[in-house]
């Protein structure tokens, strides 16, 4: 699967991928992590810190798949509003998922401090605005629900929003606790730290098939056989290849980055911007003063491989940006697209599918892949050691 098309801003402006030589023959390990993007890097980093003999493989250069296409928004809000999520999974699990997303952002901030590289991490408020007047009632219900469960939110009416922003909307939720990051840079920093701690990592190693046995998994790769006690699939949307019944639908999504901007008039506090419409438009600023915008999702996972469609979607995103921020001059510098997964409830799937005792999956769907990956790193380490973790029920397969 082609996970992204076009030139990703992060990869073009960031460090080269961590050097990871191909696998030289057969190998053994306690845990094999398949996938060297942000999810695999977070999980491998956690496992080696806990003294687990871990080996990581990826068929590409590390961090250059869907991670390089991520726009790096860190939000505790999942794509499914809390009101709707409660209706889907119950109040306890829905509220726990939102609160866990908030604590995951705190954990990512602490992790960047531990790594000695902020990786572009910055705290930012989030503006979630009603795209149409008829969305106002539902957005107010969402505000009341979040407020009642202790989340730090404010409701801005049209007048209050107009005083702070050029966005015109009848109602907006301003949230606190969110952030932004450079996901590619974070991945490379995590892998470097994990390698120093004992991780064995190999790029350009294709997984051909896996034989699951009661006490181990034998993985045939393009360079040799890997015998592992357990295996973690951290291959993002490509994980569907290894599941009999994929738990989500795959689409294409598009992103665009501007040249540096001197004046962000009408865009307050560098806020993360998103809306109630589906698919939604979203926007953030980069540390070097650019606008990064995205959305315009299409229904097929390979749509983004068509260059003319990427160009058309980039034009559509620019027009949407112009409507929201008419005083800001947006000159495009980078455009790319990638695969986007959507689960039935907007939550990740983390854990073991039924009947596969030695196989873990960590699949972060929607716009919260990085925070879900942070959650997955701790949850999988707990499951491996047999430690209790209430989040297992929230993100389990078969829910």
XYZ file of C-alpha atoms in Angstrom:
399
model
C 0.000 0.000 0.000
C 1.238 3.491 -0.827
C 0.730 5.351 2.449
C 1.503 8.823 1.145
C 2.060 10.707 -2.091
C 3.897 13.964 -2.702
C 6.655 15.537 -0.609
C 5.970 15.637 3.115
C 7.023 18.875 4.793
C 8.391 17.044 7.834
C 10.665 14.767 5.868
C 11.830 17.549 3.548
C 12.804 19.797 6.469
C 13.840 17.166 9.014
C 16.787 14.866 9.679
C 17.543 11.800 7.566
C 15.968 8.551 8.730
C 17.828 6.683 11.445
C 20.315 4.260 9.908
C 19.029 0.709 10.305
C 20.846 -1.974 8.283
C 18.886 -4.828 6.701
C 18.507 -7.972 8.761
C 21.533 -10.223 8.301
C 20.001 -13.690 8.455
C 17.881 -15.358 11.141
C 17.227 -13.720 14.514
C 15.522 -14.289 17.875
C 13.877 -11.845 20.269
C 11.265 -11.600 22.988
C 9.132 -9.106 21.053
C 9.186 -8.318 17.346
C 7.739 -4.912 16.456
C 6.647 -4.697 12.827
C 6.531 -1.072 11.726
C 9.035 1.741 12.262
C 6.716 4.764 12.272
C 5.584 6.751 15.299
C 3.562 3.837 16.708
C 6.374 1.305 16.419
C 8.922 3.797 17.729
C 6.871 4.610 20.834
C 6.189 0.940 21.559
C 9.779 -0.194 20.966
C 11.116 2.665 23.081
C 8.827 1.659 25.956
C 9.638 -2.048 25.712
C 13.419 -1.652 25.707
C 13.181 0.770 28.648
C 11.467 -2.041 30.532
C 14.297 -4.434 29.685
C 12.489 -6.451 27.021
C 14.647 -7.822 24.191
C 13.019 -6.067 21.224
C 13.657 -6.210 17.504
C 11.997 -3.802 15.032
C 11.626 -4.162 11.271
C 10.143 -1.999 8.529
C 10.021 -2.460 4.784
C 10.833 1.231 4.252
C 13.263 3.720 5.735
C 12.137 4.203 9.340
C 9.453 6.816 9.854
C 8.794 7.467 6.176
C 5.358 5.873 5.777
C 2.155 7.394 7.125
C 4.090 9.085 9.956
C 5.722 11.426 7.448
C 2.246 12.343 6.179
C 0.820 13.117 9.634
C 0.138 16.765 10.414
C 1.060 16.312 14.075
C -2.038 17.605 15.870
C -2.232 16.320 19.444
C -5.832 16.500 20.581
C -7.656 14.668 23.339
C -10.877 15.069 21.351
C -11.380 12.134 18.997
C -13.147 12.491 15.651
C -16.360 11.269 17.307
C -17.783 13.992 19.610
C -18.057 12.940 23.245
C -21.872 13.085 23.137
C -21.915 10.633 20.216
C -19.161 8.454 21.646
C -21.141 7.976 24.846
C -24.050 6.717 22.739
C -21.727 4.256 20.968
C -19.565 2.851 23.793
C -21.177 4.014 27.025
C -20.392 6.939 29.305
C -17.613 5.265 31.306
C -15.527 4.158 28.308
C -16.175 7.332 26.295
C -15.129 9.692 29.089
C -12.135 7.495 29.894
C -11.020 7.633 26.238
C -11.177 11.443 26.257
C -9.397 11.751 29.593
C -6.736 9.257 28.504
C -6.121 11.324 25.378
C -5.509 14.351 27.575
C -3.030 12.516 29.797
C -1.308 11.064 26.708
C -0.482 14.609 25.576
C 1.078 15.284 28.987
C 3.110 12.090 28.614
C 4.338 13.117 25.164
C 5.493 16.460 26.570
C 7.433 14.692 29.328
C 8.879 12.273 26.777
C 10.278 15.093 24.628
C 11.956 16.493 27.738
C 13.463 13.077 28.436
C 14.708 12.841 24.838
C 16.337 16.280 25.064
C 14.553 17.388 21.875
C 11.214 19.203 21.966
C 10.442 17.815 18.469
C 8.360 20.903 17.773
C 6.060 20.248 20.751
C 3.964 23.285 21.643
C 0.820 23.628 23.711
C -2.041 25.149 21.753
C -5.724 25.833 22.429
C -8.172 24.251 20.008
C -11.088 25.973 18.240
C -13.855 23.555 17.203
C -16.408 25.603 15.286
C -19.868 24.925 13.903
C -19.549 24.680 10.117
C -23.257 25.493 9.616
C -25.907 27.158 11.750
C -27.812 23.887 12.052
C -24.789 22.328 13.803
C -25.093 24.822 16.668
C -27.475 22.808 18.843
C -25.313 19.694 18.702
C -22.147 21.693 19.385
C -23.765 23.269 22.468
C -24.706 19.769 23.689
C -21.096 18.723 23.154
C -19.889 21.693 25.195
C -22.287 20.907 28.041
C -21.203 17.253 28.030
C -17.486 18.010 28.153
C -17.966 20.708 30.777
C -19.987 18.359 32.989
C -17.136 15.818 32.902
C -14.527 18.352 33.962
C -12.823 19.209 30.659
C -11.474 22.768 30.381
C -13.670 24.244 27.658
C -15.338 27.554 26.831
C -18.282 28.230 24.529
C -17.835 31.217 22.225
C -20.869 32.700 20.480
C -20.664 34.518 17.164
C -19.778 37.846 18.787
C -17.049 36.441 21.026
C -15.493 34.479 18.175
C -15.554 37.500 15.841
C -13.735 39.541 18.472
C -10.937 36.994 18.581
C -10.803 35.567 15.068
C -11.745 36.089 11.428
C -13.670 32.794 11.506
C -17.404 33.322 11.142
C -19.422 30.718 13.021
C -22.486 30.789 15.271
C -20.776 28.748 18.005
C -17.298 27.471 18.835
C -15.790 25.333 21.586
C -12.383 26.524 22.754
C -10.519 23.642 24.425
C -7.365 23.677 26.509
C -4.832 20.875 26.915
C -4.115 20.154 23.247
C -0.753 20.533 21.503
C 1.166 20.051 18.266
C 4.400 18.278 17.304
C 6.649 17.230 14.438
C 5.802 13.483 14.254
C 8.683 12.559 11.952
C 11.285 14.239 14.159
C 9.776 12.617 17.261
C 9.973 9.208 15.593
C 13.655 9.631 14.732
C 14.479 10.863 18.251
C 12.658 7.911 19.829
C 14.427 5.398 17.614
C 17.847 6.874 18.378
C 17.152 6.677 22.121
C 15.801 3.123 21.818
C 18.849 1.999 19.833
C 21.113 3.368 22.564
C 19.043 1.376 25.087
C 19.457 -1.893 23.178
C 16.824 -1.965 20.447
C 17.765 -3.837 17.285
C 16.207 -2.107 14.260
C 16.313 -3.041 10.579
C 14.889 -1.179 7.605
C 14.068 -2.519 4.138
C 12.960 -5.833 5.607
C 9.701 -7.115 4.163
C 7.540 -9.432 6.262
C 6.404 -12.313 4.060
C 4.264 -14.352 6.458
C 3.934 -15.327 10.115
C 3.357 -18.771 11.600
C 1.616 -18.533 14.974
C 2.389 -21.277 17.496
C 1.231 -21.692 21.112
C 4.515 -20.433 22.583
C 5.969 -18.254 19.836
C 5.609 -16.662 16.417
C 7.935 -17.411 13.509
C 8.110 -14.594 10.987
C 9.578 -15.187 7.569
C 11.098 -11.972 6.225
C 12.873 -11.105 3.006
C 16.207 -11.431 4.848
C 15.678 -14.321 7.232
C 13.493 -16.004 9.843
C 12.677 -14.156 13.072
C 11.534 -16.204 16.067
C 9.742 -14.126 18.691
C 7.823 -14.843 21.844
C 5.266 -12.250 20.776
C 4.791 -9.822 17.922
C 3.368 -6.303 17.775
C 1.889 -5.065 14.526
C 2.476 -1.311 14.511
C 1.968 -0.986 10.770
C -0.858 1.546 10.896
C -3.363 1.184 8.119
C -1.352 -1.633 6.566
C -2.367 -3.750 9.578
C -5.510 -4.630 7.662
C -3.383 -7.097 5.699
C -2.898 -9.151 8.858
C -6.501 -9.182 10.110
C -9.284 -11.443 8.881
C -11.893 -8.792 9.616
C -10.428 -5.260 9.398
C -12.221 -3.058 11.941
C -12.239 0.162 9.913
C -12.619 1.699 6.488
C -9.685 3.327 4.701
C -9.856 6.628 2.855
C -7.471 9.229 1.430
C -6.695 12.550 3.081
C -4.794 15.615 1.865
C -2.466 18.203 3.385
C -0.823 21.433 2.345
C 1.861 23.689 3.862
C 2.446 27.342 3.019
C 5.565 29.369 2.599
C 6.485 31.284 5.809
C 3.810 33.800 6.790
C 4.642 37.161 8.378
C 1.204 37.993 9.795
C -1.384 35.478 11.062
C -4.128 38.098 11.312
C -7.416 36.579 12.447
C -5.816 33.357 13.754
C -5.576 33.704 17.555
C -2.896 32.112 19.747
C -1.760 29.730 17.015
C -4.877 27.691 17.826
C -5.552 24.281 16.349
C -8.546 24.745 14.050
C -11.181 22.179 13.120
C -14.895 22.031 12.431
C -18.101 20.042 12.862
C -18.536 19.144 9.170
C -17.447 15.680 8.032
C -14.998 15.349 6.419
C -13.591 18.291 8.329
C -11.072 20.995 7.472
C -8.291 21.521 10.011
C -5.321 23.841 10.382
C -2.282 24.486 12.555
C 0.852 26.601 12.463
C 4.420 25.295 12.251
C 7.320 26.410 14.470
C 8.907 28.240 11.517
C 5.788 30.305 10.834
C 3.887 28.396 8.164
C 0.256 27.343 7.926
C -0.427 23.613 7.664
C -3.921 22.684 6.527
C -5.649 19.421 5.718
C -8.817 17.453 5.130
C -10.914 17.048 1.957
C -10.967 13.274 2.526
C -12.076 10.952 -0.270
C -13.596 7.505 0.106
C -10.927 5.254 -1.448
C -7.578 4.437 0.168
C -5.638 4.796 -3.100
C -7.169 8.078 -4.327
C -4.101 9.937 -3.117
C -1.938 8.151 -5.694
C -3.504 10.263 -8.434
C -1.413 13.432 -8.768
C -4.170 15.449 -10.441
C -6.493 14.720 -7.511
C -3.858 15.858 -4.995
C -3.570 19.133 -6.936
C -7.337 19.581 -7.030
C -7.705 18.886 -3.323
C -4.857 21.270 -2.534
C -6.706 23.991 -4.418
C -9.900 23.212 -2.498
C -8.079 23.409 0.843
C -6.590 26.790 -0.105
C -10.030 28.169 -0.899
C -11.375 26.976 2.430
C -8.428 28.580 4.228
C -9.007 31.860 2.378
C -12.630 31.917 3.494
C -11.678 31.425 7.131
C -8.623 33.705 7.136
C -9.060 36.294 4.358
C -6.244 38.532 5.650
C -3.594 35.780 5.560
C -1.666 35.241 2.343
C -1.238 31.509 1.708
C 1.436 30.580 -0.835
C 1.687 26.781 -1.128
C 5.104 25.190 -0.582
C 4.337 21.488 -0.003
C 1.370 19.290 -0.813
C 0.931 15.610 -0.042
C -1.688 13.014 0.683
C -1.969 9.719 2.510
C -4.185 6.949 3.795
C -6.669 7.703 6.556
C -8.540 5.115 8.637
C -11.936 5.527 10.265
C -13.279 3.097 12.862
C -16.960 2.808 13.731
C -16.521 4.787 16.960
C -13.405 6.870 16.235
C -11.278 4.933 18.735
C -8.088 2.959 18.254
C -7.829 -0.823 18.381
C -5.105 -1.907 20.805
C -4.545 -5.426 22.070
C -4.979 -9.015 20.914
C -7.730 -10.181 18.542
C -9.607 -13.275 19.710
C -7.753 -16.547 19.151
C -4.327 -14.943 18.598
C -2.565 -15.166 21.977
C 0.870 -14.023 20.788
C -0.176 -11.181 18.488
C -0.732 -7.557 19.500
C -2.065 -4.820 17.249
C -1.817 -1.070 17.781
C -3.963 0.679 15.187
C -4.681 4.364 15.784
C -7.537 5.482 13.569
C -8.710 9.000 12.778
C -6.994 12.248 13.632
C -5.544 11.035 16.942
C -2.951 8.529 15.757
C -0.078 9.942 17.834
C -1.982 10.125 21.117
C -3.409 6.651 20.475
C 0.148 5.420 19.871
C 1.263 6.859 23.197
C -1.610 5.030 24.874
C -0.708 1.835 22.996
C 2.918 1.908 24.179
C 1.936 1.722 27.842
C -1.031 -0.589 27.309
C 0.934 -3.185 25.338
C 3.780 -3.115 27.860
C 1.219 -3.699 30.634
C -0.467 -6.515 28.733
C 2.895 -8.155 28.040
C 3.792 -8.133 31.728
C 0.301 -9.120 32.850
C -0.248 -5.819 34.663
C -3.841 -4.591 35.064
C -4.864 -1.703 32.806
C -8.450 -0.421 32.603
C -7.827 0.949 29.106
C -7.698 -2.565 27.671
C -11.510 -2.667 27.713
C -11.841 0.731 26.027
C -9.651 -0.104 23.016
C -10.189 -3.868 22.795
C -10.942 -5.841 19.651
C -14.476 -7.185 19.427
C -16.068 -4.244 21.187
